[in-house]
mmCIF file of N, CA and C in Angstrom:
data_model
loop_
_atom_site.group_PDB
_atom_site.id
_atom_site.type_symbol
_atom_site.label_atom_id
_atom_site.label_comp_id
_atom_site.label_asym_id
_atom_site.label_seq_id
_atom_site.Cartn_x
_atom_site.Cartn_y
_atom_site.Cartn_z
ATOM 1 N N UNK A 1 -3.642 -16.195 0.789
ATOM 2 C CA UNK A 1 -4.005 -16.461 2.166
ATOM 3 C C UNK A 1 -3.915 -15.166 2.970
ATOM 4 N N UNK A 2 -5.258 -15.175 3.898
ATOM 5 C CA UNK A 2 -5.170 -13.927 4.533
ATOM 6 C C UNK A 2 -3.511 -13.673 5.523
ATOM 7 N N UNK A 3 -3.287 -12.476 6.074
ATOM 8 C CA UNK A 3 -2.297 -12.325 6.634
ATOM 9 C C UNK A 3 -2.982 -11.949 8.072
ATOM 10 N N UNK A 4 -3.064 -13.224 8.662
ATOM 11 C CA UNK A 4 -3.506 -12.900 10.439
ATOM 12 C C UNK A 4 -2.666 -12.070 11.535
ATOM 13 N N UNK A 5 -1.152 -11.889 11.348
ATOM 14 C CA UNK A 5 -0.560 -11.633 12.210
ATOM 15 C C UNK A 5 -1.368 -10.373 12.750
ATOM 16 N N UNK A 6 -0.159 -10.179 14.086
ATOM 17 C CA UNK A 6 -0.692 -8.944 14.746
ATOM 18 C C UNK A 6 -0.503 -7.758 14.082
ATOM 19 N N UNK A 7 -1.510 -6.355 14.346
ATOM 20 C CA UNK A 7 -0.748 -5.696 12.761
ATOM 21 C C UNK A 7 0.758 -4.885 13.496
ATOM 22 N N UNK A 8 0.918 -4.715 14.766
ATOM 23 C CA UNK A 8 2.250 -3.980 15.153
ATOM 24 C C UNK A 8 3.459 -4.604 14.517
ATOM 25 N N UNK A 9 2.959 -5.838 14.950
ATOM 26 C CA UNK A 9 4.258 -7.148 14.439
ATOM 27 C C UNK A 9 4.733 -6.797 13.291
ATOM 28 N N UNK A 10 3.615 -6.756 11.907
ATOM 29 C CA UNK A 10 4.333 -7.029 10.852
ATOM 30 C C UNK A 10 4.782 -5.203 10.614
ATOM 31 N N UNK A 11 4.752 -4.505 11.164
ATOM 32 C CA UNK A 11 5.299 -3.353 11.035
ATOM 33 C C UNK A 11 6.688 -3.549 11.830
ATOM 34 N N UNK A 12 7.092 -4.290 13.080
ATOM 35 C CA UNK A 12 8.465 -4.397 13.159
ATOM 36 C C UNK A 12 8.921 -5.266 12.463
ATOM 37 N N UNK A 13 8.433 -6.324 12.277
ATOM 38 C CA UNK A 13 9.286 -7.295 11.190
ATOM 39 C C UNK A 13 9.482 -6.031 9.433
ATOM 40 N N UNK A 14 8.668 -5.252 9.183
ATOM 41 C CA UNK A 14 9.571 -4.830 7.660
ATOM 42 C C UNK A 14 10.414 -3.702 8.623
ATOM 43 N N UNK A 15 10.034 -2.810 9.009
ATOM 44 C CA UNK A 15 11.113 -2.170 10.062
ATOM 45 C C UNK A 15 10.583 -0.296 9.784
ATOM 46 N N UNK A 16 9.403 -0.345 9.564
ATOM 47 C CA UNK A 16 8.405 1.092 9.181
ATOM 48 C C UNK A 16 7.081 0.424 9.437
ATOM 49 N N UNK A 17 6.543 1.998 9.597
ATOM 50 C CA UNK A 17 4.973 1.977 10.177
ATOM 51 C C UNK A 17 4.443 2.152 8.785
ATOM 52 N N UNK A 18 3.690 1.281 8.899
ATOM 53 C CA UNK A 18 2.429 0.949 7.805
ATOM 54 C C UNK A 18 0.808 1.655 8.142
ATOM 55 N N UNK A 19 1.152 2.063 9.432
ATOM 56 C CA UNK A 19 0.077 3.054 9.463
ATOM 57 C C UNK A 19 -1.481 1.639 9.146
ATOM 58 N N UNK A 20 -1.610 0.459 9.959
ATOM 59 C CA UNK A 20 -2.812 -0.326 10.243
ATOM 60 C C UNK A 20 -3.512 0.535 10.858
ATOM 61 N N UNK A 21 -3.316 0.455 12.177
ATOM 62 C CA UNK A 21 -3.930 1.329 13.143
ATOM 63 C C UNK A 21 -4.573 3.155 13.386
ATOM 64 N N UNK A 22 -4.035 3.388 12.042
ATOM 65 C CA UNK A 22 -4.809 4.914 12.355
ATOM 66 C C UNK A 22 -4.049 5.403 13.120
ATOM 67 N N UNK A 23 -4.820 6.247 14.310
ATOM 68 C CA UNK A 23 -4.096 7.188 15.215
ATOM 69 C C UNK A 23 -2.847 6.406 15.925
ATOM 70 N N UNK A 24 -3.706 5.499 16.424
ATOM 71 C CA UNK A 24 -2.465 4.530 16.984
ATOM 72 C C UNK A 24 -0.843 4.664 16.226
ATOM 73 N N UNK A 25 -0.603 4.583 15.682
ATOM 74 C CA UNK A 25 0.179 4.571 14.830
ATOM 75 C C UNK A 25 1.355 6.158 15.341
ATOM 76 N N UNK A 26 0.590 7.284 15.577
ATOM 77 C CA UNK A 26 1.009 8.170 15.443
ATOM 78 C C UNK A 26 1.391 8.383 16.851
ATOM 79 N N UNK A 27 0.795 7.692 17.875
ATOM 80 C CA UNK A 27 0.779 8.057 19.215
ATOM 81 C C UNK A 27 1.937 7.045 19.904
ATOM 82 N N UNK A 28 2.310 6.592 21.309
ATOM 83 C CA UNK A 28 3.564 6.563 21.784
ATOM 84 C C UNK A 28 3.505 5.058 21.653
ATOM 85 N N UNK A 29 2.386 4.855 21.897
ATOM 86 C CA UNK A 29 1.811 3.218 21.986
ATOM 87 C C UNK A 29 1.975 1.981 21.011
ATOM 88 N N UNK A 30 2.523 2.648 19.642
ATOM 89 C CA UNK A 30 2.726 2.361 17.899
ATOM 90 C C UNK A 30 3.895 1.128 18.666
ATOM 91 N N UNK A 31 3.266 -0.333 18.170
ATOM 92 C CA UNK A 31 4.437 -0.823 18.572
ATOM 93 C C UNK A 31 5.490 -0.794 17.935
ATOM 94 N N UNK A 32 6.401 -0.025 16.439
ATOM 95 C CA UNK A 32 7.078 0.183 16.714
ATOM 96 C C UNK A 32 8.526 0.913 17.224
ATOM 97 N N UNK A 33 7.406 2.115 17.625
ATOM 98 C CA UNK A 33 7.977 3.484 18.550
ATOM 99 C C UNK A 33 8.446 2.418 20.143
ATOM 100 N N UNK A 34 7.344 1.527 20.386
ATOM 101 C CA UNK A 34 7.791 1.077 22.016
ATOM 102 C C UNK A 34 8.586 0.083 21.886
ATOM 103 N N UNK A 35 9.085 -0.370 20.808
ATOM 104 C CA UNK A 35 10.051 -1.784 20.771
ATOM 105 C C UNK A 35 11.517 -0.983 20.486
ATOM 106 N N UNK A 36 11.506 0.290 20.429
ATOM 107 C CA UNK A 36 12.891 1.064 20.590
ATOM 108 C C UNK A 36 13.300 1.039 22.024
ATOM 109 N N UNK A 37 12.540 1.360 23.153
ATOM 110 C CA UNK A 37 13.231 1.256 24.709
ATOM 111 C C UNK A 37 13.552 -0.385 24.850
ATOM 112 N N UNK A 38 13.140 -1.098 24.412
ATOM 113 C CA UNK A 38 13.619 -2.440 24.772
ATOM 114 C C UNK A 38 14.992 -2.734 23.953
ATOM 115 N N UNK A 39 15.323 -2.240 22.559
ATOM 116 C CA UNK A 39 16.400 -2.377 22.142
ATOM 117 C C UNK A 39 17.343 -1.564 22.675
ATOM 118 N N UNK A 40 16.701 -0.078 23.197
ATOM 119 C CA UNK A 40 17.902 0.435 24.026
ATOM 120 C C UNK A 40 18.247 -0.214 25.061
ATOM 121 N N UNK A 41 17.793 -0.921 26.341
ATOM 122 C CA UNK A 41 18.038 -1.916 27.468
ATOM 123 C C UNK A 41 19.037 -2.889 27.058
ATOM 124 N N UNK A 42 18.902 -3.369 25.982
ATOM 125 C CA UNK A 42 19.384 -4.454 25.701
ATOM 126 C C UNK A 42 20.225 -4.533 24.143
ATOM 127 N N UNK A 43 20.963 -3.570 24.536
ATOM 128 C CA UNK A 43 21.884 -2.692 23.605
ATOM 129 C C UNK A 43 21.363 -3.209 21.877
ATOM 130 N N UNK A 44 22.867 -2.896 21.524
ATOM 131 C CA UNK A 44 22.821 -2.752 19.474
ATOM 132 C C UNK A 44 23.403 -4.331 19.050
ATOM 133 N N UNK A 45 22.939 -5.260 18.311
ATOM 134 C CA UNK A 45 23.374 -6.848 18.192
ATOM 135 C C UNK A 45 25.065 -6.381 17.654
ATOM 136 N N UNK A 46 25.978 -7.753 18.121
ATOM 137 C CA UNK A 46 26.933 -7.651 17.895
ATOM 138 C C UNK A 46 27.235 -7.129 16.929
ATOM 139 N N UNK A 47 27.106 -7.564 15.465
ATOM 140 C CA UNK A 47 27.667 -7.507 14.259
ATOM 141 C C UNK A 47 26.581 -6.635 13.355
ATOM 142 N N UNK A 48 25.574 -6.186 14.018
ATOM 143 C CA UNK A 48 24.963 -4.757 13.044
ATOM 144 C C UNK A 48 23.865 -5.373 12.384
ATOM 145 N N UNK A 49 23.336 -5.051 11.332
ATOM 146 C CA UNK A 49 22.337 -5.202 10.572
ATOM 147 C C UNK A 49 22.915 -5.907 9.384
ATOM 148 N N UNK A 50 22.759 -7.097 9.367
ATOM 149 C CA UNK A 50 22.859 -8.098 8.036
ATOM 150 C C UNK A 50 22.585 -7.419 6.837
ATOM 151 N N UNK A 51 23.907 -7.604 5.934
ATOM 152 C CA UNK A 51 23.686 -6.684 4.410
ATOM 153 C C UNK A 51 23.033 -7.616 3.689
ATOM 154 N N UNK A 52 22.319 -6.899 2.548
ATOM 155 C CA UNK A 52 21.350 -7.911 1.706
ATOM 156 C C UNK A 52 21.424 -7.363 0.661
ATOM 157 N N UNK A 53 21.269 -8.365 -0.009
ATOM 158 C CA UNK A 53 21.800 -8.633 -1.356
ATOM 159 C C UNK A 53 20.162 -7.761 -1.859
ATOM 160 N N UNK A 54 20.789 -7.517 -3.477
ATOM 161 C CA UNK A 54 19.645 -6.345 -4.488
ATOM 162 C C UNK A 54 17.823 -7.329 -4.120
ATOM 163 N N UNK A 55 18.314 -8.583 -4.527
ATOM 164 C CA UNK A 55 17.321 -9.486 -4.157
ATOM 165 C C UNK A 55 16.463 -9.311 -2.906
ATOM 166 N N UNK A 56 17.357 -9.378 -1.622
ATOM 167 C CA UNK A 56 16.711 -9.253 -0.580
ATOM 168 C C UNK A 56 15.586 -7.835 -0.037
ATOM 169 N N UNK A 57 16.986 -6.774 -0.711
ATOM 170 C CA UNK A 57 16.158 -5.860 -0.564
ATOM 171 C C UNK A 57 14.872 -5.500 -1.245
ATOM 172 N N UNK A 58 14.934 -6.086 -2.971
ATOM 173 C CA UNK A 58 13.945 -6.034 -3.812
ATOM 174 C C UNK A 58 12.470 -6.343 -3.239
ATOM 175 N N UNK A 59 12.886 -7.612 -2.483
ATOM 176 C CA UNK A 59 11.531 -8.981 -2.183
ATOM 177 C C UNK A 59 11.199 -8.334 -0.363
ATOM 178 N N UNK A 60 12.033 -7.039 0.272
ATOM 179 C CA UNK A 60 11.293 -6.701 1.468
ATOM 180 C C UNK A 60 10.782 -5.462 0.969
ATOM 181 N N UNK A 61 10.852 -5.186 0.008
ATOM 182 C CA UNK A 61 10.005 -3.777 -1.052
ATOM 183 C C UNK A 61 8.364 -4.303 -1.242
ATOM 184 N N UNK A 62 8.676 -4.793 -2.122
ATOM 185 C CA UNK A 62 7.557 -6.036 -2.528
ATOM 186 C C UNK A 62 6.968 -6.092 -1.329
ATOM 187 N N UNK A 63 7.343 -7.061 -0.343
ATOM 188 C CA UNK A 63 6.173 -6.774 1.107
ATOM 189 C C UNK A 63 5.837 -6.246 1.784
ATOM 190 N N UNK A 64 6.755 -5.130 1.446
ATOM 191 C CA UNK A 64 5.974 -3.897 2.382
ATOM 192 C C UNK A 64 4.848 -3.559 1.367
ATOM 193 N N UNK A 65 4.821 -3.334 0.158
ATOM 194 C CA UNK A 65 3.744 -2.826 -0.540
ATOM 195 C C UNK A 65 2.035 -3.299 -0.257
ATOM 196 N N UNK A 66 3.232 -5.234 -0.502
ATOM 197 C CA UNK A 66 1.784 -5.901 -0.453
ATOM 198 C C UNK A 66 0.971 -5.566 0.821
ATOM 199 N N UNK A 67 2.207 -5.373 1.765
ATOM 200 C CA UNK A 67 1.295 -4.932 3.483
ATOM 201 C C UNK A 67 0.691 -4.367 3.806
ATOM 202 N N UNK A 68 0.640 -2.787 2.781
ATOM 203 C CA UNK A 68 0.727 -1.916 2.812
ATOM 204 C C UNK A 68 -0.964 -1.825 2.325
ATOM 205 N N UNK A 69 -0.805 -2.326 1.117
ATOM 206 C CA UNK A 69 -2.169 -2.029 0.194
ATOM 207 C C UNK A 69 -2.840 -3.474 0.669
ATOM 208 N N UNK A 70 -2.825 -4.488 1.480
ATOM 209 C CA UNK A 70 -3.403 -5.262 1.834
ATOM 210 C C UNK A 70 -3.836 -6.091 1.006
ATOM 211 N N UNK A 71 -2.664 -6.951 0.075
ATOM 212 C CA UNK A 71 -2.899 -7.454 -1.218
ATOM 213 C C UNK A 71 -2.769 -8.896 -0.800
ATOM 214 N N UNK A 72 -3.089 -10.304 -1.453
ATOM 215 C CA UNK A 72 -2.306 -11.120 -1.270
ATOM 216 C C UNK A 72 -1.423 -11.243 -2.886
ATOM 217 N N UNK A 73 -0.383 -12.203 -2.959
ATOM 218 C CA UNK A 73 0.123 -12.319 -3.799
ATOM 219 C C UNK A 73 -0.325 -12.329 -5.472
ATOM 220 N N UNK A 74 -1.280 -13.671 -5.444
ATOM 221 C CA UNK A 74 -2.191 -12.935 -6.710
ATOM 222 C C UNK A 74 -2.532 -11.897 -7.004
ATOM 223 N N UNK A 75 -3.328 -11.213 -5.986
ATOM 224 C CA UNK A 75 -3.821 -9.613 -6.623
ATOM 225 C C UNK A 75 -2.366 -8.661 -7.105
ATOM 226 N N UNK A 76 -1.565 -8.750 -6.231
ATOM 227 C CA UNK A 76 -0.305 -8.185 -6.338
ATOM 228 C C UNK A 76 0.048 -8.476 -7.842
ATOM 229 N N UNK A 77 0.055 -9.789 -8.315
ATOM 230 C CA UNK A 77 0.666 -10.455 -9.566
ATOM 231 C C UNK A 77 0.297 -9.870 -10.627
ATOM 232 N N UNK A 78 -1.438 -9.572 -10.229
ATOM 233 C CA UNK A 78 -2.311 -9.399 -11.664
ATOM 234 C C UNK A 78 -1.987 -7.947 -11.770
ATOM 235 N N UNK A 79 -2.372 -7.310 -10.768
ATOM 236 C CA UNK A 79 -1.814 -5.996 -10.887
ATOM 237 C C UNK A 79 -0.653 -5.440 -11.923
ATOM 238 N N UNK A 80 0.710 -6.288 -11.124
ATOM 239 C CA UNK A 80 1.908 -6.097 -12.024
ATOM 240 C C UNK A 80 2.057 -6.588 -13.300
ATOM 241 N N UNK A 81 0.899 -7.302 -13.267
ATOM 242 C CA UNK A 81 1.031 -7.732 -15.201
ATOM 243 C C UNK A 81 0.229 -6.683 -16.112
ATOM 244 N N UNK A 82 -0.331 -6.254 -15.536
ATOM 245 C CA UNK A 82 -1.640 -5.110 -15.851
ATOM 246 C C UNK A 82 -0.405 -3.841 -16.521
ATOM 247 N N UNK A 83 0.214 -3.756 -15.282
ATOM 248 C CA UNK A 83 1.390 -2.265 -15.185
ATOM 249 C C UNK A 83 1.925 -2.725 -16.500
ATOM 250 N N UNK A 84 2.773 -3.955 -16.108
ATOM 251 C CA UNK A 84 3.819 -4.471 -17.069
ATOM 252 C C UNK A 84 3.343 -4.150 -19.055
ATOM 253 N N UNK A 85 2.391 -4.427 -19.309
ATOM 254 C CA UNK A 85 1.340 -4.630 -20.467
ATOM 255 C C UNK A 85 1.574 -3.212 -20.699
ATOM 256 N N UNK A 86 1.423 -2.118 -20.164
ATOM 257 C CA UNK A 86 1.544 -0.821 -20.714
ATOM 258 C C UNK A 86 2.925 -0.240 -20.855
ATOM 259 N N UNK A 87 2.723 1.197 -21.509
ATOM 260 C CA UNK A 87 4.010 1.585 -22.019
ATOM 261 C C UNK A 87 4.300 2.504 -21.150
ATOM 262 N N UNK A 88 5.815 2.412 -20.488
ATOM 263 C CA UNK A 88 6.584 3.597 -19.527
ATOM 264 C C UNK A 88 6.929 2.514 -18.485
ATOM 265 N N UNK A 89 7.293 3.023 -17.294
ATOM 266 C CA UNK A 89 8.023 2.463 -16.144
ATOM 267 C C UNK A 89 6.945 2.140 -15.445
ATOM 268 N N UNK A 90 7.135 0.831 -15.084
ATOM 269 C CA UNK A 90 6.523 -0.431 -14.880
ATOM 270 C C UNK A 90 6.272 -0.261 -13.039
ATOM 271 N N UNK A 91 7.314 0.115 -12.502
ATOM 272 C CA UNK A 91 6.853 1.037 -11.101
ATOM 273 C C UNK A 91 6.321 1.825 -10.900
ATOM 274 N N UNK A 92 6.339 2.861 -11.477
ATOM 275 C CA UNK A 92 5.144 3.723 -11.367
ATOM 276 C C UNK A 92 4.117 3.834 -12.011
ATOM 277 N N UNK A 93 3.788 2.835 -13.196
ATOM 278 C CA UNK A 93 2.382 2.415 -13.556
ATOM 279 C C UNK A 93 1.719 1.518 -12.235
ATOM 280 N N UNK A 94 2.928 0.696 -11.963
ATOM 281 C CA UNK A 94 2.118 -0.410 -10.783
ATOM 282 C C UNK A 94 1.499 0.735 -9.630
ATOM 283 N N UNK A 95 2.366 1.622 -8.966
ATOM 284 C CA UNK A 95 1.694 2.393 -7.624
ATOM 285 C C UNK A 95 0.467 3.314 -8.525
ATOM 286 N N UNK A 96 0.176 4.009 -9.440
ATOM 287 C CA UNK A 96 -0.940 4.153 -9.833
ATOM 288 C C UNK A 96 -1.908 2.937 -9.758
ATOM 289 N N UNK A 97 -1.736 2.358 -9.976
ATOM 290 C CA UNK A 97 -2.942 0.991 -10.275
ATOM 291 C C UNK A 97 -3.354 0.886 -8.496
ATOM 292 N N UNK A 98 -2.382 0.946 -7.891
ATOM 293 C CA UNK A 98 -2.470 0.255 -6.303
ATOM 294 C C UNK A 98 -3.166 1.806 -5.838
ATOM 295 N N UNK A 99 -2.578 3.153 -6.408
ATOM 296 C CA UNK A 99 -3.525 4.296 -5.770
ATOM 297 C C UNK A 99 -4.786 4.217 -6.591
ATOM 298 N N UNK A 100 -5.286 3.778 -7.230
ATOM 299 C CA UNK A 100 -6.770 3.792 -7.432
ATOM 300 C C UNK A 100 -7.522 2.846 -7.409
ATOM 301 N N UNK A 101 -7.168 1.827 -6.502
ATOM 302 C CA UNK A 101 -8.261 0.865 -5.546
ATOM 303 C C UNK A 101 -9.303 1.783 -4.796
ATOM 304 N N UNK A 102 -10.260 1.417 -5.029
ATOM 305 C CA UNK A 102 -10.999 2.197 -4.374
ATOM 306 C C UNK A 102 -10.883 2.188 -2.784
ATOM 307 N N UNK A 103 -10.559 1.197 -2.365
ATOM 308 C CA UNK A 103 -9.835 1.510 -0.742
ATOM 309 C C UNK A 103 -8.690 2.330 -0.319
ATOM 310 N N UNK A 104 -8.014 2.670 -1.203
ATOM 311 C CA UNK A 104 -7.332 3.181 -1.005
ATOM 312 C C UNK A 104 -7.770 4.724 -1.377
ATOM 313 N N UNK A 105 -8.669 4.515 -2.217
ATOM 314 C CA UNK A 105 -9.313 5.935 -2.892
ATOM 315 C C UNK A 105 -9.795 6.468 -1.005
ATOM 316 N N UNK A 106 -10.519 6.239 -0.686
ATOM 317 C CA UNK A 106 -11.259 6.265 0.596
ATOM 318 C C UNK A 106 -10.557 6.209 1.515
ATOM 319 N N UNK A 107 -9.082 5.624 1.120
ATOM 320 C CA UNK A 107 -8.434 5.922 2.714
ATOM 321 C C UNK A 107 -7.437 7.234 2.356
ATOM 322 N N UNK A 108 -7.244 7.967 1.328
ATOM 323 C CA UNK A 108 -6.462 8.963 1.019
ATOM 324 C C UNK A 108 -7.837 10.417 1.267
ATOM 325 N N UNK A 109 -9.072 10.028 0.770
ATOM 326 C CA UNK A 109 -9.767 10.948 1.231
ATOM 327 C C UNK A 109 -9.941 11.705 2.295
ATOM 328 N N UNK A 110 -9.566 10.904 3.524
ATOM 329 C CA UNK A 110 -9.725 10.642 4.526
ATOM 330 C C UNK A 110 -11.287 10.345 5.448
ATOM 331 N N UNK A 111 -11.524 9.779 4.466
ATOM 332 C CA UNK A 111 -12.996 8.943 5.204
ATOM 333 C C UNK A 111 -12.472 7.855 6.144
ATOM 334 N N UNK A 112 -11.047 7.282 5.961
ATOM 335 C CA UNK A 112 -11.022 6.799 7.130
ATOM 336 C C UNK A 112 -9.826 6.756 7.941
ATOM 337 N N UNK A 113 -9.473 6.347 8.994
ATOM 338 C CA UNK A 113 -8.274 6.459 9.822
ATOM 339 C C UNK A 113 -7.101 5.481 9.179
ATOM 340 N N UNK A 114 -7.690 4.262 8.401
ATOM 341 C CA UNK A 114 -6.576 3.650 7.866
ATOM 342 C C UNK A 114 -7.204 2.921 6.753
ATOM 343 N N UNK A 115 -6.115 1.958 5.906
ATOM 344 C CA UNK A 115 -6.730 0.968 4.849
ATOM 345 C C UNK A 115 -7.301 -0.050 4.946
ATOM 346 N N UNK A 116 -7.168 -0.457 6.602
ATOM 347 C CA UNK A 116 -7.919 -1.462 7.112
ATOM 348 C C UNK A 116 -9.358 -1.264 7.410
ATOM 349 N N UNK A 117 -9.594 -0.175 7.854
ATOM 350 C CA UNK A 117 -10.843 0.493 7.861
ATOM 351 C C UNK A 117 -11.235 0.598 6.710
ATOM 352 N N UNK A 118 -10.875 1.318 5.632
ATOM 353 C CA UNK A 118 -11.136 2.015 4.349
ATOM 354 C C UNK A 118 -11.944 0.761 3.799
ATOM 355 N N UNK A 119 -10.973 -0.638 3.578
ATOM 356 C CA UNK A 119 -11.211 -1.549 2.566
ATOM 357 C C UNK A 119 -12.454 -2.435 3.589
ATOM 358 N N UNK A 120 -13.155 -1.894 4.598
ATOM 359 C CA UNK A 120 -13.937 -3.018 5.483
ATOM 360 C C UNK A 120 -15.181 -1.881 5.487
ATOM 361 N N UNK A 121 -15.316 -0.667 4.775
ATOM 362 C CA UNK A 121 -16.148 0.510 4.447
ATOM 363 C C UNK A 121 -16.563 -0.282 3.073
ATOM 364 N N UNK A 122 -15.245 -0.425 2.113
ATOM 365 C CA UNK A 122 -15.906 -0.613 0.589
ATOM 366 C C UNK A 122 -16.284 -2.031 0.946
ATOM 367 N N UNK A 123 -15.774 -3.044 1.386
ATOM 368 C CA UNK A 123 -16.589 -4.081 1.410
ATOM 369 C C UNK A 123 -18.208 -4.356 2.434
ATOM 370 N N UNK A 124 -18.548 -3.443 2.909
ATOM 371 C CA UNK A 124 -19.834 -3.717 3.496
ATOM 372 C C UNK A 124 -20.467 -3.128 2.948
ATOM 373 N N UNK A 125 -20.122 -2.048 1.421
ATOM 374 C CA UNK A 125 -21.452 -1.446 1.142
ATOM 375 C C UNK A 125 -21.559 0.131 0.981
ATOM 376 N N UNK A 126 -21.262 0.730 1.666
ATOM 377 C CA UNK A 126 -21.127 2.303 1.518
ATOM 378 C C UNK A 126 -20.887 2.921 0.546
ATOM 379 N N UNK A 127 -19.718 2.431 0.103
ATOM 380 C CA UNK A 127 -18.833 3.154 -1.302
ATOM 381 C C UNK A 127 -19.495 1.904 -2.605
ATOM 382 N N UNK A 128 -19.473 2.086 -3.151
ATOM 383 C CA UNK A 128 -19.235 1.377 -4.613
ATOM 384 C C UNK A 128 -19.608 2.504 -6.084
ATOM 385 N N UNK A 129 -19.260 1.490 -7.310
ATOM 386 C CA UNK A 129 -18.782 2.058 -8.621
ATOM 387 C C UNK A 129 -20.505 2.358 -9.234
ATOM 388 N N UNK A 130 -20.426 2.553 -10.186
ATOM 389 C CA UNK A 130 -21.402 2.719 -11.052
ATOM 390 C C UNK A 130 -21.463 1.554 -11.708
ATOM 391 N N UNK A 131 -21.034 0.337 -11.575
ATOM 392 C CA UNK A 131 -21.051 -1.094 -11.694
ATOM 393 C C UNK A 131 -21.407 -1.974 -10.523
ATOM 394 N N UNK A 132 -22.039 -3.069 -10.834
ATOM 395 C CA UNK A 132 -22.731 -4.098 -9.979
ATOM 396 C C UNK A 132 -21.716 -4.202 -8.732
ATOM 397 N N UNK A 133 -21.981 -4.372 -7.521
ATOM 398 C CA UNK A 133 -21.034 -4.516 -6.051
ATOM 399 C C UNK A 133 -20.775 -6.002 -6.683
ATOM 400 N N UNK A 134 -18.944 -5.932 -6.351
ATOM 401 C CA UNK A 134 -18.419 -6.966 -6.452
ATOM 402 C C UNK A 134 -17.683 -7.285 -5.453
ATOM 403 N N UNK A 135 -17.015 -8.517 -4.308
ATOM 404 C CA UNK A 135 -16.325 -8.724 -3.304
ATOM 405 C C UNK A 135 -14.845 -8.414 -3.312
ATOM 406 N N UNK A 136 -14.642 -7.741 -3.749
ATOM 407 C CA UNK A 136 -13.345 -6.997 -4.294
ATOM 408 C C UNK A 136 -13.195 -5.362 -3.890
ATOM 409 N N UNK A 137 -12.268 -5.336 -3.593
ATOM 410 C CA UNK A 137 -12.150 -3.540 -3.706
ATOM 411 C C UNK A 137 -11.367 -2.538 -4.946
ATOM 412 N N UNK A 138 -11.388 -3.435 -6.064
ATOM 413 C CA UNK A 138 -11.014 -2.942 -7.262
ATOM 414 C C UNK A 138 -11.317 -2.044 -7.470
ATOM 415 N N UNK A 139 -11.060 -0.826 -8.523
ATOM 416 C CA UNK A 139 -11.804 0.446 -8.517
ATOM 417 C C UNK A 139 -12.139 -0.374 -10.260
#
């Protein structure tokens, strides 16, 4: 299922810029550069930042990625079974696989300001493989 939220939002909910927005992102306006003066107003929560267990932290890894590379869970899955299937470390086979989406190919080029852009370039047409256009941004 697509992920509708706003894209500032889900950059304060994991708690880093995911860089949706392109420039935005870099400039003062990034919501979450401006959701720091409101936590300064309204000081530091009593008891700090809730510790989390290997799990917790594991599974807010995991969504930042998926956020990141604009996956939903399936693609994410197949991916990691893809990694998993080969020989060596299974993390850094997976971020190879996720750096050569071709959206992502195109957003590291810098053809575009972000991956949201990048992957809405390969899906209308511009970019594609030496294979038939498919609705996917697979490389």
């Amino acid at each position: 299922m697509k992920n509708i939220d706003p894209k500032c939002k889900q950059c304060r909910r994991i708690g880093e810029k995911l860089f949706f927005k392109g420039e935005r992102c870099l400039s003062a306006k990034c919501g979450l550069t401006a959701g720091i003066l409101f936590r300064v107003f309204h000081g530091p929560k009593a008891k700090g930042a809730p510790r989390r267990s290997d799990y917790g932290t594991q599974l807010i890894e995991k969504q930042k990625a998926k956020k990141q590379y604009i996956l939903n869970e399936k693609q994410f899955r197949i991916l990691f079974e893809k990694a998993a299937k080969k020989r060596g470390n299974t993390e850094e086979l997976l971020l190879q696989l996720l750096e050569l989406r071709l959206d992502n190919v195109v957003y590291r080029g810098g053809i575009a300001a972000s991956r949201v852009e990048a992957r809405q370039l390969v899906n209308h047409g511009p970019f594609h493989r030496q294979r038939p256009r498919r609705q996917y941004s697979f490389l």
